mmCIF file of C-alpha atoms and ligand atoms in Angstrom:
data_model
loop_
_atom_site.group_PDB
_atom_site.id
_atom_site.type_symbol
_atom_site.label_atom_id
_atom_site.label_comp_id
_atom_site.label_asym_id
_atom_site.label_seq_id
_atom_site.Cartn_x
_atom_site.Cartn_y
_atom_site.Cartn_z
ATOM 1 C CA MET A 44 44.582 60.823 -35.218
ATOM 2 C CA ILE A 45 41.779 61.699 -32.832
ATOM 3 C CA GLU A 46 42.457 62.840 -29.359
ATOM 4 C CA ILE A 47 39.769 63.739 -26.823
ATOM 5 C CA ASN A 48 40.920 65.011 -23.456
ATOM 6 C CA HIS A 49 38.704 65.584 -20.413
ATOM 7 C CA LEU A 50 35.754 66.653 -22.531
ATOM 8 C CA VAL A 51 32.806 68.001 -20.598
ATOM 9 C CA LYS A 52 29.427 69.282 -21.883
ATOM 10 C CA ASN A 53 26.723 70.215 -19.481
ATOM 11 C CA TYR A 54 23.240 71.623 -19.960
ATOM 12 C CA GLY A 55 22.584 73.248 -16.655
ATOM 13 C CA SER A 56 23.056 70.543 -14.046
ATOM 14 C CA LYS A 57 22.806 67.797 -16.660
ATOM 15 C CA PHE A 58 26.203 66.464 -17.778
ATOM 16 C CA ALA A 59 25.715 65.062 -21.293
ATOM 17 C CA VAL A 60 29.449 64.336 -21.462
ATOM 18 C CA ASP A 61 31.350 64.107 -18.193
ATOM 19 C CA ASP A 62 35.146 64.043 -18.428
ATOM 20 C CA VAL A 63 35.525 61.895 -21.512
ATOM 21 C CA SER A 64 39.029 61.097 -22.779
ATOM 22 C CA PHE A 65 40.081 58.603 -25.489
ATOM 23 C CA LYS A 66 42.324 58.397 -28.561
ATOM 24 C CA VAL A 67 41.934 56.841 -31.939
ATOM 25 C CA GLY A 68 45.100 55.930 -33.802
ATOM 26 C CA GLU A 69 45.673 56.300 -37.523
ATOM 27 C CA GLY A 70 43.904 53.528 -39.486
ATOM 28 C CA GLU A 71 41.850 52.253 -36.536
ATOM 29 C CA ILE A 72 38.155 51.550 -36.651
ATOM 30 C CA VAL A 73 36.770 52.382 -33.222
ATOM 31 C CA GLY A 74 33.270 51.756 -32.041
ATOM 32 C CA PHE A 75 31.680 54.222 -29.654
ATOM 33 C CA LEU A 76 29.107 52.084 -27.877
ATOM 34 C CA GLY A 77 26.457 53.204 -25.436
ATOM 35 C CA PRO A 78 22.684 53.187 -24.842
ATOM 36 C CA ASN A 79 20.442 56.071 -25.929
ATOM 37 C CA GLY A 80 21.283 59.237 -24.033
ATOM 38 C CA ALA A 81 24.793 58.088 -23.095
ATOM 39 C CA GLY A 82 26.496 61.069 -24.729
ATOM 40 C CA LYS A 83 27.621 59.637 -28.061
ATOM 41 C CA SER A 84 26.137 62.314 -30.335
ATOM 42 C CA THR A 85 27.260 65.097 -28.051
ATOM 43 C CA THR A 86 30.847 63.821 -28.131
ATOM 44 C CA MET A 87 30.784 63.355 -31.903
ATOM 45 C CA ASN A 88 29.229 66.753 -32.518
ATOM 46 C CA ILE A 89 31.945 68.356 -30.411
ATOM 47 C CA LEU A 90 34.677 66.378 -32.134
ATOM 48 C CA THR A 91 33.432 67.504 -35.555
ATOM 49 C CA GLY A 92 32.985 71.128 -34.589
ATOM 50 C CA TYR A 93 29.173 71.174 -34.681
ATOM 51 C CA LEU A 94 28.869 71.854 -31.004
ATOM 52 C CA SER A 95 31.048 73.626 -28.490
ATOM 53 C CA SER A 96 32.245 71.924 -25.357
ATOM 54 C CA THR A 97 31.957 73.292 -21.824
ATOM 55 C CA SER A 98 35.574 72.332 -21.211
ATOM 56 C CA GLY A 99 38.248 69.915 -22.387
ATOM 57 C CA GLU A 100 39.734 69.535 -25.780
ATOM 58 C CA ALA A 101 39.144 67.620 -29.010
ATOM 59 C CA LYS A 102 41.910 67.315 -31.630
ATOM 60 C CA VAL A 103 41.981 65.816 -35.036
ATOM 61 C CA GLY A 104 45.326 65.165 -36.660
ATOM 62 C CA GLY A 105 46.855 67.251 -33.860
ATOM 63 C CA ILE A 106 44.659 70.240 -34.678
ATOM 64 C CA ASP A 107 42.324 71.584 -31.985
ATOM 65 C CA ILE A 108 38.784 71.790 -33.285
ATOM 66 C CA LEU A 109 38.108 74.955 -31.219
ATOM 67 C CA GLU A 110 41.305 76.798 -32.041
ATOM 68 C CA ASN A 111 41.445 75.894 -35.710
ATOM 69 C CA PRO A 112 37.969 74.712 -36.793
ATOM 70 C CA ASP A 113 38.363 75.173 -40.500
ATOM 71 C CA GLU A 114 41.654 73.281 -40.682
ATOM 72 C CA ALA A 115 40.423 70.472 -38.380
ATOM 73 C CA LYS A 116 37.113 70.095 -40.255
ATOM 74 C CA LYS A 117 39.037 69.512 -43.542
ATOM 75 C CA LEU A 118 40.352 66.307 -42.023
ATOM 76 C CA ILE A 119 36.928 64.977 -41.051
ATOM 77 C CA GLY A 120 34.039 63.477 -42.932
ATOM 78 C CA PHE A 121 30.988 63.442 -40.728
ATOM 79 C CA LEU A 122 27.712 61.541 -40.969
ATOM 80 C CA PRO A 123 25.514 63.088 -38.245
ATOM 81 C CA GLU A 124 22.630 61.212 -36.629
ATOM 82 C CA GLN A 125 20.279 63.196 -38.987
ATOM 83 C CA PRO A 126 22.168 63.430 -42.282
ATOM 84 C CA PRO A 127 21.956 66.948 -43.737
ATOM 85 C CA LEU A 128 20.279 65.947 -46.979
ATOM 86 C CA TYR A 129 18.553 68.387 -49.322
ATOM 87 C CA VAL A 130 15.651 66.320 -50.469
ATOM 88 C CA ASP A 131 14.732 68.589 -53.425
ATOM 89 C CA MET A 132 18.120 67.984 -55.031
ATOM 90 C CA THR A 133 19.118 64.982 -57.113
ATOM 91 C CA VAL A 134 21.946 62.912 -55.689
ATOM 92 C CA ASN A 135 24.339 64.445 -58.201
ATOM 93 C CA GLU A 136 23.222 68.025 -57.478
ATOM 94 C CA TYR A 137 23.634 67.385 -53.809
ATOM 95 C CA LEU A 138 27.147 65.909 -54.085
ATOM 96 C CA ASN A 139 28.173 68.811 -56.292
ATOM 97 C CA PHE A 140 26.751 71.208 -53.714
ATOM 98 C CA VAL A 141 28.761 69.506 -50.962
ATOM 99 C CA TYR A 142 31.867 69.639 -53.225
ATOM 100 C CA GLU A 143 31.384 73.424 -53.474
ATOM 101 C CA ILE A 144 30.837 74.131 -49.792
ATOM 102 C CA LYS A 145 33.865 72.013 -48.840
ATOM 103 C CA SER A 146 35.838 73.971 -51.462
ATOM 104 C CA CYS A 147 37.157 70.643 -52.692
ATOM 105 C CA ARG A 148 40.075 70.811 -55.109
ATOM 106 C CA LEU A 149 40.130 67.202 -56.349
ATOM 107 C CA ASN A 150 39.090 66.494 -59.939
ATOM 108 C CA ARG A 151 35.376 66.937 -59.618
ATOM 109 C CA GLU A 152 33.994 64.433 -62.093
ATOM 110 C CA LYS A 153 36.457 61.735 -61.225
ATOM 111 C CA HIS A 154 36.257 62.237 -57.466
ATOM 112 C CA LEU A 155 32.427 62.299 -57.304
ATOM 113 C CA GLU A 156 32.144 59.294 -59.616
ATOM 114 C CA GLU A 157 34.529 57.354 -57.406
ATOM 115 C CA ILE A 158 32.453 58.193 -54.317
ATOM 116 C CA ARG A 159 29.205 57.180 -56.027
ATOM 117 C CA LYS A 160 30.856 53.854 -56.933
ATOM 118 C CA VAL A 161 32.204 53.191 -53.470
ATOM 119 C CA THR A 162 28.859 53.976 -51.854
ATOM 120 C CA LYS A 163 26.922 52.218 -54.598
ATOM 121 C CA ILE A 164 24.656 55.130 -55.444
ATOM 122 C CA ASP A 165 25.688 55.499 -59.069
ATOM 123 C CA ASP A 166 22.408 54.036 -60.344
ATOM 124 C CA VAL A 167 20.352 56.670 -58.501
ATOM 125 C CA LYS A 168 22.551 59.689 -59.298
ATOM 126 C CA ASN A 169 19.784 61.493 -61.178
ATOM 127 C CA ARG A 170 17.007 60.767 -58.744
ATOM 128 C CA LEU A 171 15.619 63.251 -56.306
ATOM 129 C CA ILE A 172 16.790 62.470 -52.764
ATOM 130 C CA ARG A 173 13.202 62.663 -51.480
ATOM 131 C CA ASN A 174 12.339 59.659 -53.593
ATOM 132 C CA LEU A 175 15.121 57.443 -52.221
ATOM 133 C CA SER A 176 14.678 54.647 -49.708
ATOM 134 C CA LYS A 177 16.120 55.064 -46.260
ATOM 135 C CA GLY A 178 19.037 52.722 -47.197
ATOM 136 C CA TYR A 179 19.942 54.819 -50.217
ATOM 137 C CA ARG A 180 19.625 58.045 -48.317
ATOM 138 C CA GLN A 181 22.020 56.774 -45.711
ATOM 139 C CA ARG A 182 24.503 55.909 -48.458
ATOM 140 C CA VAL A 183 24.115 59.428 -49.849
ATOM 141 C CA GLY A 184 24.820 60.643 -46.314
ATOM 142 C CA ILE A 185 28.013 58.561 -46.267
ATOM 143 C CA ALA A 186 28.896 59.854 -49.763
ATOM 144 C CA GLN A 187 28.773 63.447 -48.626
ATOM 145 C CA ALA A 188 31.088 62.573 -45.743
ATOM 146 C CA LEU A 189 33.588 61.226 -48.240
ATOM 147 C CA VAL A 190 33.757 64.329 -50.438
ATOM 148 C CA GLY A 191 37.198 65.842 -50.201
ATOM 149 C CA ASN A 192 38.626 62.475 -49.210
ATOM 150 C CA PRO A 193 39.127 63.251 -45.506
ATOM 151 C CA PRO A 194 41.417 60.860 -43.624
ATOM 152 C CA VAL A 195 39.069 60.685 -40.581
ATOM 153 C CA ILE A 196 35.485 59.514 -40.822
ATOM 154 C CA VAL A 197 32.971 59.978 -38.038
ATOM 155 C CA PHE A 198 29.639 58.124 -38.301
ATOM 156 C CA ASP A 199 26.859 58.654 -35.728
ATOM 157 C CA GLU A 200 24.613 55.574 -35.567
ATOM 158 C CA PRO A 201 25.036 54.811 -39.309
ATOM 159 C CA THR A 202 22.657 51.797 -39.382
ATOM 160 C CA VAL A 203 19.749 53.082 -37.326
ATOM 161 C CA GLY A 204 16.412 52.621 -39.121
ATOM 162 C CA LEU A 205 17.796 50.331 -41.816
ATOM 163 C CA ASP A 206 16.568 46.850 -42.652
ATOM 164 C CA PRO A 207 18.832 43.837 -42.034
ATOM 165 C CA LYS A 208 20.096 43.658 -45.637
ATOM 166 C CA GLN A 209 20.887 47.370 -45.703
ATOM 167 C CA ILE A 210 22.632 47.029 -42.318
ATOM 168 C CA ILE A 211 24.947 44.379 -43.711
ATOM 169 C CA GLU A 212 25.700 46.520 -46.788
ATOM 170 C CA ILE A 213 26.505 49.646 -44.679
ATOM 171 C CA ARG A 214 28.693 47.604 -42.283
ATOM 172 C CA ASN A 215 30.606 46.165 -45.263
ATOM 173 C CA LEU A 216 31.055 49.663 -46.633
ATOM 174 C CA ILE A 217 32.382 50.905 -43.298
ATOM 175 C CA ARG A 218 34.736 48.010 -43.030
ATOM 176 C CA SER A 219 36.146 48.709 -46.465
ATOM 177 C CA LEU A 220 36.472 52.441 -45.716
ATOM 178 C CA GLY A 221 38.410 51.410 -42.656
ATOM 179 C CA LYS A 222 41.181 50.001 -44.826
ATOM 180 C CA ASP A 223 42.406 53.481 -45.696
ATOM 181 C CA HIS A 224 40.718 55.790 -43.225
ATOM 182 C CA THR A 225 40.578 56.339 -39.489
ATOM 183 C CA VAL A 226 36.945 55.606 -38.528
ATOM 184 C CA ILE A 227 34.910 56.195 -35.416
ATOM 185 C CA LEU A 228 31.328 55.093 -35.390
ATOM 186 C CA SER A 229 28.743 55.235 -32.680
ATOM 187 C CA THR A 230 26.059 52.641 -32.012
ATOM 188 C CA HIS A 231 23.916 51.212 -29.306
ATOM 189 C CA ILE A 232 24.274 47.687 -30.734
ATOM 190 C CA LEU A 233 27.038 45.544 -29.370
ATOM 191 C CA SER A 234 27.094 43.108 -32.270
ATOM 192 C CA GLU A 235 27.599 46.049 -34.649
ATOM 193 C CA VAL A 236 30.902 47.095 -33.061
ATOM 194 C CA GLN A 237 31.944 43.431 -32.631
ATOM 195 C CA SER A 238 31.553 42.859 -36.328
ATOM 196 C CA VAL A 239 33.189 46.048 -37.587
ATOM 197 C CA CYS A 240 35.562 47.561 -35.039
ATOM 198 C CA ASP A 241 39.124 46.913 -33.813
ATOM 199 C CA ARG A 242 38.490 48.611 -30.534
ATOM 200 C CA ILE A 243 35.430 49.516 -28.467
ATOM 201 C CA VAL A 244 35.001 52.572 -26.305
ATOM 202 C CA ILE A 245 31.993 52.235 -24.058
ATOM 203 C CA ILE A 246 30.130 55.267 -22.735
ATOM 204 C CA ASN A 247 27.314 55.349 -20.205
ATOM 205 C CA ASN A 248 25.826 58.387 -18.511
ATOM 206 C CA GLY A 249 28.457 60.604 -20.108
ATOM 207 C CA LYS A 250 31.358 58.590 -18.732
ATOM 208 C CA ILE A 251 33.726 56.166 -20.393
ATOM 209 C CA ILE A 252 33.381 52.793 -18.714
ATOM 210 C CA ALA A 253 35.602 50.702 -20.947
ATOM 211 C CA ASP A 254 38.169 51.186 -23.699
ATOM 212 C CA GLU A 255 39.562 47.956 -25.017
ATOM 213 C CA ARG A 256 40.309 45.785 -27.981
ATOM 214 C CA THR A 257 37.206 44.126 -29.338
ATOM 215 C CA GLU A 258 38.452 40.589 -28.547
ATOM 216 C CA ASN A 259 38.731 41.473 -24.895
ATOM 217 C CA ILE A 260 35.195 42.851 -24.676
ATOM 218 C CA THR A 261 33.861 39.849 -26.578
ATOM 219 C CA GLU A 262 35.673 37.489 -24.210
ATOM 220 C CA ALA A 263 34.284 39.242 -21.129
ATOM 221 C CA VAL A 264 30.807 39.142 -22.580
ATOM 222 C CA ASP A 265 30.949 35.525 -23.717
ATOM 223 C CA SER A 266 32.430 34.161 -20.529
ATOM 224 C CA THR A 267 29.050 32.915 -19.505
ATOM 225 C CA ARG A 268 27.136 31.309 -22.237
ATOM 226 C CA ARG A 269 23.423 31.274 -22.388
ATOM 227 C CA TYR A 270 21.203 29.022 -24.409
ATOM 228 C CA SER A 271 17.538 28.899 -25.077
ATOM 229 C CA VAL A 272 16.508 25.321 -25.575
ATOM 230 C CA LYS A 273 13.127 23.866 -26.469
ATOM 231 C CA ILE A 274 12.569 20.372 -25.174
ATOM 232 C CA ALA A 275 9.547 18.031 -25.459
ATOM 233 C CA GLY A 276 9.190 16.319 -22.050
ATOM 234 C CA PRO A 277 7.735 16.611 -18.568
ATOM 235 C CA GLN A 278 8.743 20.032 -17.263
ATOM 236 C CA ARG A 279 9.818 19.129 -13.727
ATOM 237 C CA GLU A 280 11.898 16.173 -14.734
ATOM 238 C CA VAL A 281 13.501 18.007 -17.668
ATOM 239 C CA LEU A 282 14.366 20.866 -15.338
ATOM 240 C CA ALA A 283 16.013 18.475 -12.840
ATOM 241 C CA ALA A 284 17.950 16.763 -15.644
ATOM 242 C CA LEU A 285 19.181 20.092 -17.015
ATOM 243 C CA ASN A 286 20.251 21.288 -13.591
ATOM 244 C CA ALA A 287 22.214 18.017 -13.139
ATOM 245 C CA LEU A 288 24.342 18.659 -16.250
ATOM 246 C CA SER A 289 27.906 19.526 -15.459
ATOM 247 C CA GLY A 290 28.708 23.192 -16.255
ATOM 248 C CA VAL A 291 25.092 24.414 -15.909
ATOM 249 C CA THR A 292 24.837 27.270 -13.423
ATOM 250 C CA SER A 293 21.149 28.039 -13.716
ATOM 251 C CA VAL A 294 18.021 26.973 -15.571
ATOM 252 C CA GLU A 295 14.813 28.889 -15.921
ATOM 253 C CA VAL A 296 11.534 27.982 -17.632
ATOM 254 C CA THR A 297 10.658 30.900 -19.851
ATOM 255 C CA GLY A 298 6.962 30.080 -19.849
ATOM 256 C CA GLU A 299 6.871 29.494 -23.573
ATOM 257 C CA ARG A 300 4.906 26.332 -24.171
ATOM 258 C CA GLU A 301 3.814 24.409 -27.209
ATOM 259 C CA LEU A 302 1.859 21.140 -26.687
ATOM 260 C CA ASP A 303 4.214 19.052 -24.584
ATOM 261 C CA SER A 304 7.363 21.175 -25.031
ATOM 262 C CA TYR A 305 8.802 24.007 -23.001
ATOM 263 C CA VAL A 306 11.531 26.559 -23.531
ATOM 264 C CA TYR A 307 14.304 26.711 -20.972
ATOM 265 C CA LEU A 308 16.961 29.361 -20.534
ATOM 266 C CA ILE A 309 20.220 27.742 -19.465
ATOM 267 C CA GLU A 310 23.277 29.592 -18.185
ATOM 268 C CA THR A 311 26.599 27.821 -18.146
ATOM 269 C CA ALA A 312 29.937 28.378 -16.510
ATOM 270 C CA ARG A 313 32.886 29.905 -18.292
ATOM 271 C CA GLY A 314 34.528 27.459 -20.655
ATOM 272 C CA ALA A 315 31.776 24.847 -20.385
ATOM 273 C CA ASP A 316 30.193 23.672 -23.594
ATOM 274 C CA ILE A 317 27.073 21.808 -22.645
ATOM 275 C CA ARG A 318 25.633 21.211 -26.058
ATOM 276 C CA LYS A 319 26.785 17.630 -26.539
ATOM 277 C CA PRO A 320 26.102 16.426 -22.973
ATOM 278 C CA LEU A 321 22.710 18.113 -23.234
ATOM 279 C CA PHE A 322 21.931 16.204 -26.395
ATOM 280 C CA TYR A 323 22.963 12.829 -24.967
ATOM 281 C CA ALA A 324 21.142 13.415 -21.641
ATOM 282 C CA MET A 325 17.890 14.305 -23.388
ATOM 283 C CA ALA A 326 18.240 11.478 -25.931
ATOM 284 C CA GLU A 327 18.687 8.957 -23.185
ATOM 285 C CA LYS A 328 15.367 10.029 -21.651
ATOM 286 C CA ASN A 329 13.575 10.175 -25.005
ATOM 287 C CA TRP A 330 12.965 13.918 -24.662
ATOM 288 C CA PRO A 331 13.546 15.423 -28.126
ATOM 289 C CA ILE A 332 15.335 18.771 -28.374
ATOM 290 C CA LEU A 333 13.223 20.879 -30.762
ATOM 291 C CA GLY A 334 15.454 23.915 -30.817
ATOM 292 C CA LEU A 335 18.714 25.242 -29.373
ATOM 293 C CA GLU A 336 20.090 28.702 -29.773
ATOM 294 C CA SER A 337 22.580 30.837 -27.924
ATOM 295 C CA VAL A 338 21.191 33.991 -26.362
ATOM 296 C CA GLY A 339 23.306 37.145 -26.393
ATOM 297 C CA MET A 340 23.414 39.691 -23.587
ATOM 298 C CA ASN A 341 21.662 42.997 -23.844
ATOM 299 C CA LEU A 342 23.622 46.162 -23.409
ATOM 300 C CA GLU A 343 22.622 46.555 -19.771
ATOM 301 C CA GLU A 344 23.926 43.087 -18.931
ATOM 302 C CA VAL A 345 27.113 43.745 -20.884
ATOM 303 C CA PHE A 346 27.697 46.910 -18.844
ATOM 304 C CA VAL A 347 27.148 45.141 -15.589
ATOM 305 C CA ARG A 348 29.585 42.402 -16.667
ATOM 306 C CA ILE A 349 32.255 44.856 -17.814
ATOM 307 C CA THR A 350 32.000 47.202 -14.836
ATOM 308 C CA ASP A 351 31.963 44.251 -12.397
ATOM 309 C CA ARG A 352 35.126 42.904 -14.021
ATOM 310 C CA ALA A 353 36.817 46.364 -13.924
ATOM 311 C CA GLY A 354 35.964 46.643 -10.224
ATOM 312 C CA ASN A 355 37.444 43.241 -9.396
HETATM 313 P P1 ADP B 73 23.356 59.558 -27.370
HETATM 314 O O1 ADP B 73 23.773 60.141 -28.721
HETATM 315 O O2 ADP B 73 24.321 58.687 -26.779
HETATM 316 O O3 ADP B 73 22.001 58.982 -27.458
HETATM 317 P P2 ADP B 73 23.299 62.411 -26.612
HETATM 318 O O4 ADP B 73 24.703 62.824 -26.748
HETATM 319 O O5 ADP B 73 22.370 62.752 -27.721
HETATM 320 O O6 ADP B 73 23.267 60.823 -26.384
HETATM 321 O O7 ADP B 73 22.688 62.977 -25.272
HETATM 322 C C1 ADP B 73 23.295 62.809 -24.046
HETATM 323 C C2 ADP B 73 22.451 63.433 -22.959
HETATM 324 O O8 ADP B 73 22.429 64.815 -23.042
HETATM 325 C C3 ADP B 73 21.005 62.965 -22.978
HETATM 326 O O9 ADP B 73 20.588 62.761 -21.672
HETATM 327 C C4 ADP B 73 20.306 64.132 -23.613
HETATM 328 O O10 ADP B 73 18.972 64.166 -23.165
HETATM 329 C C5 ADP B 73 21.104 65.299 -23.126
HETATM 330 N N1 ADP B 73 21.095 66.383 -24.119
HETATM 331 C C6 ADP B 73 21.528 66.356 -25.355
HETATM 332 N N2 ADP B 73 21.370 67.556 -25.991
HETATM 333 C C7 ADP B 73 20.776 68.360 -25.098
HETATM 334 C C8 ADP B 73 20.295 69.732 -25.101
HETATM 335 N N3 ADP B 73 20.475 70.476 -26.171
HETATM 336 N N4 ADP B 73 19.746 70.220 -23.991
HETATM 337 C C9 ADP B 73 19.593 69.453 -22.871
HETATM 338 N N5 ADP B 73 20.034 68.147 -22.785
HETATM 339 C C10 ADP B 73 20.565 67.618 -23.885
HETATM 340 MG MG1 MG B 74 22.849 59.929 -30.502
#
């Protein structure tokens, strides 16, 4: 449904996108993951016809966005990084405006009502956009992308700037849209793509460094488990006892201290689950465990892990 071939975009000697190729099949939800400045927005802006490429091609539904922009754009609903909202319009005025500029032919009342229901903005339909919270504005941004019922939806960092509750709502909305749309969304948050997407395409410095099913990425990333554990007991002895546990590959004191307890960062080997042995070992010594949580990797660490693995 989406096909990007050898896409390049440079600004002088700076390559924002450097030979990017990937495909998204019909009905897939694909996450486009990368840190800030990786080239996500540039790629999405080219794919949606908002920006021209230096070379390479982008096709939607088999239609080249450069050769046939009007036809290709009809197939795409786009939520750019900065949603193009007119804040002096009410939600309804704005959606009607979008309906007009997209020359939509669907039954206006019915179609717009359906979109307001799906995006849960029906209760604010008569409010000025300028008076809406960030979460509602984002949903209005998603609503405009859905006008015309395009089969392909492109979301650029749809949850940036939202609070945790709003993030969950938007993710659920994207998941449900994925049931009958082809979706590509960009993010710099690994857990976001893990929770929403079937497949993850990772971009760094304008280059694709991984393109795999979500399970495979998750497995690569979880192969070493890390825990942060808070234990009340004498630091040196606790450290020695932790290091002696089977499956532990490294232990570090994080420096966090509270009365007689310290926080330790424990890394364990692939497949080892140290939680029970840890509990028994500490109980035997009368060193209470005050807290235990797993620690995820940051994006940098994920990249190192994935590129290391690819190189092996
Ligand atoms: P992302 O969306 O992943 O954060 P972008 O696609 O916005 O990344 O940007 C990729 C790179 O291209 C960045 O280094 C950015 O500074 C650069 N870039 C983007 N737009 C321009 C521009 N108009 N002029 C010069 N450099 C740009
Ligand atoms: Mg961006």
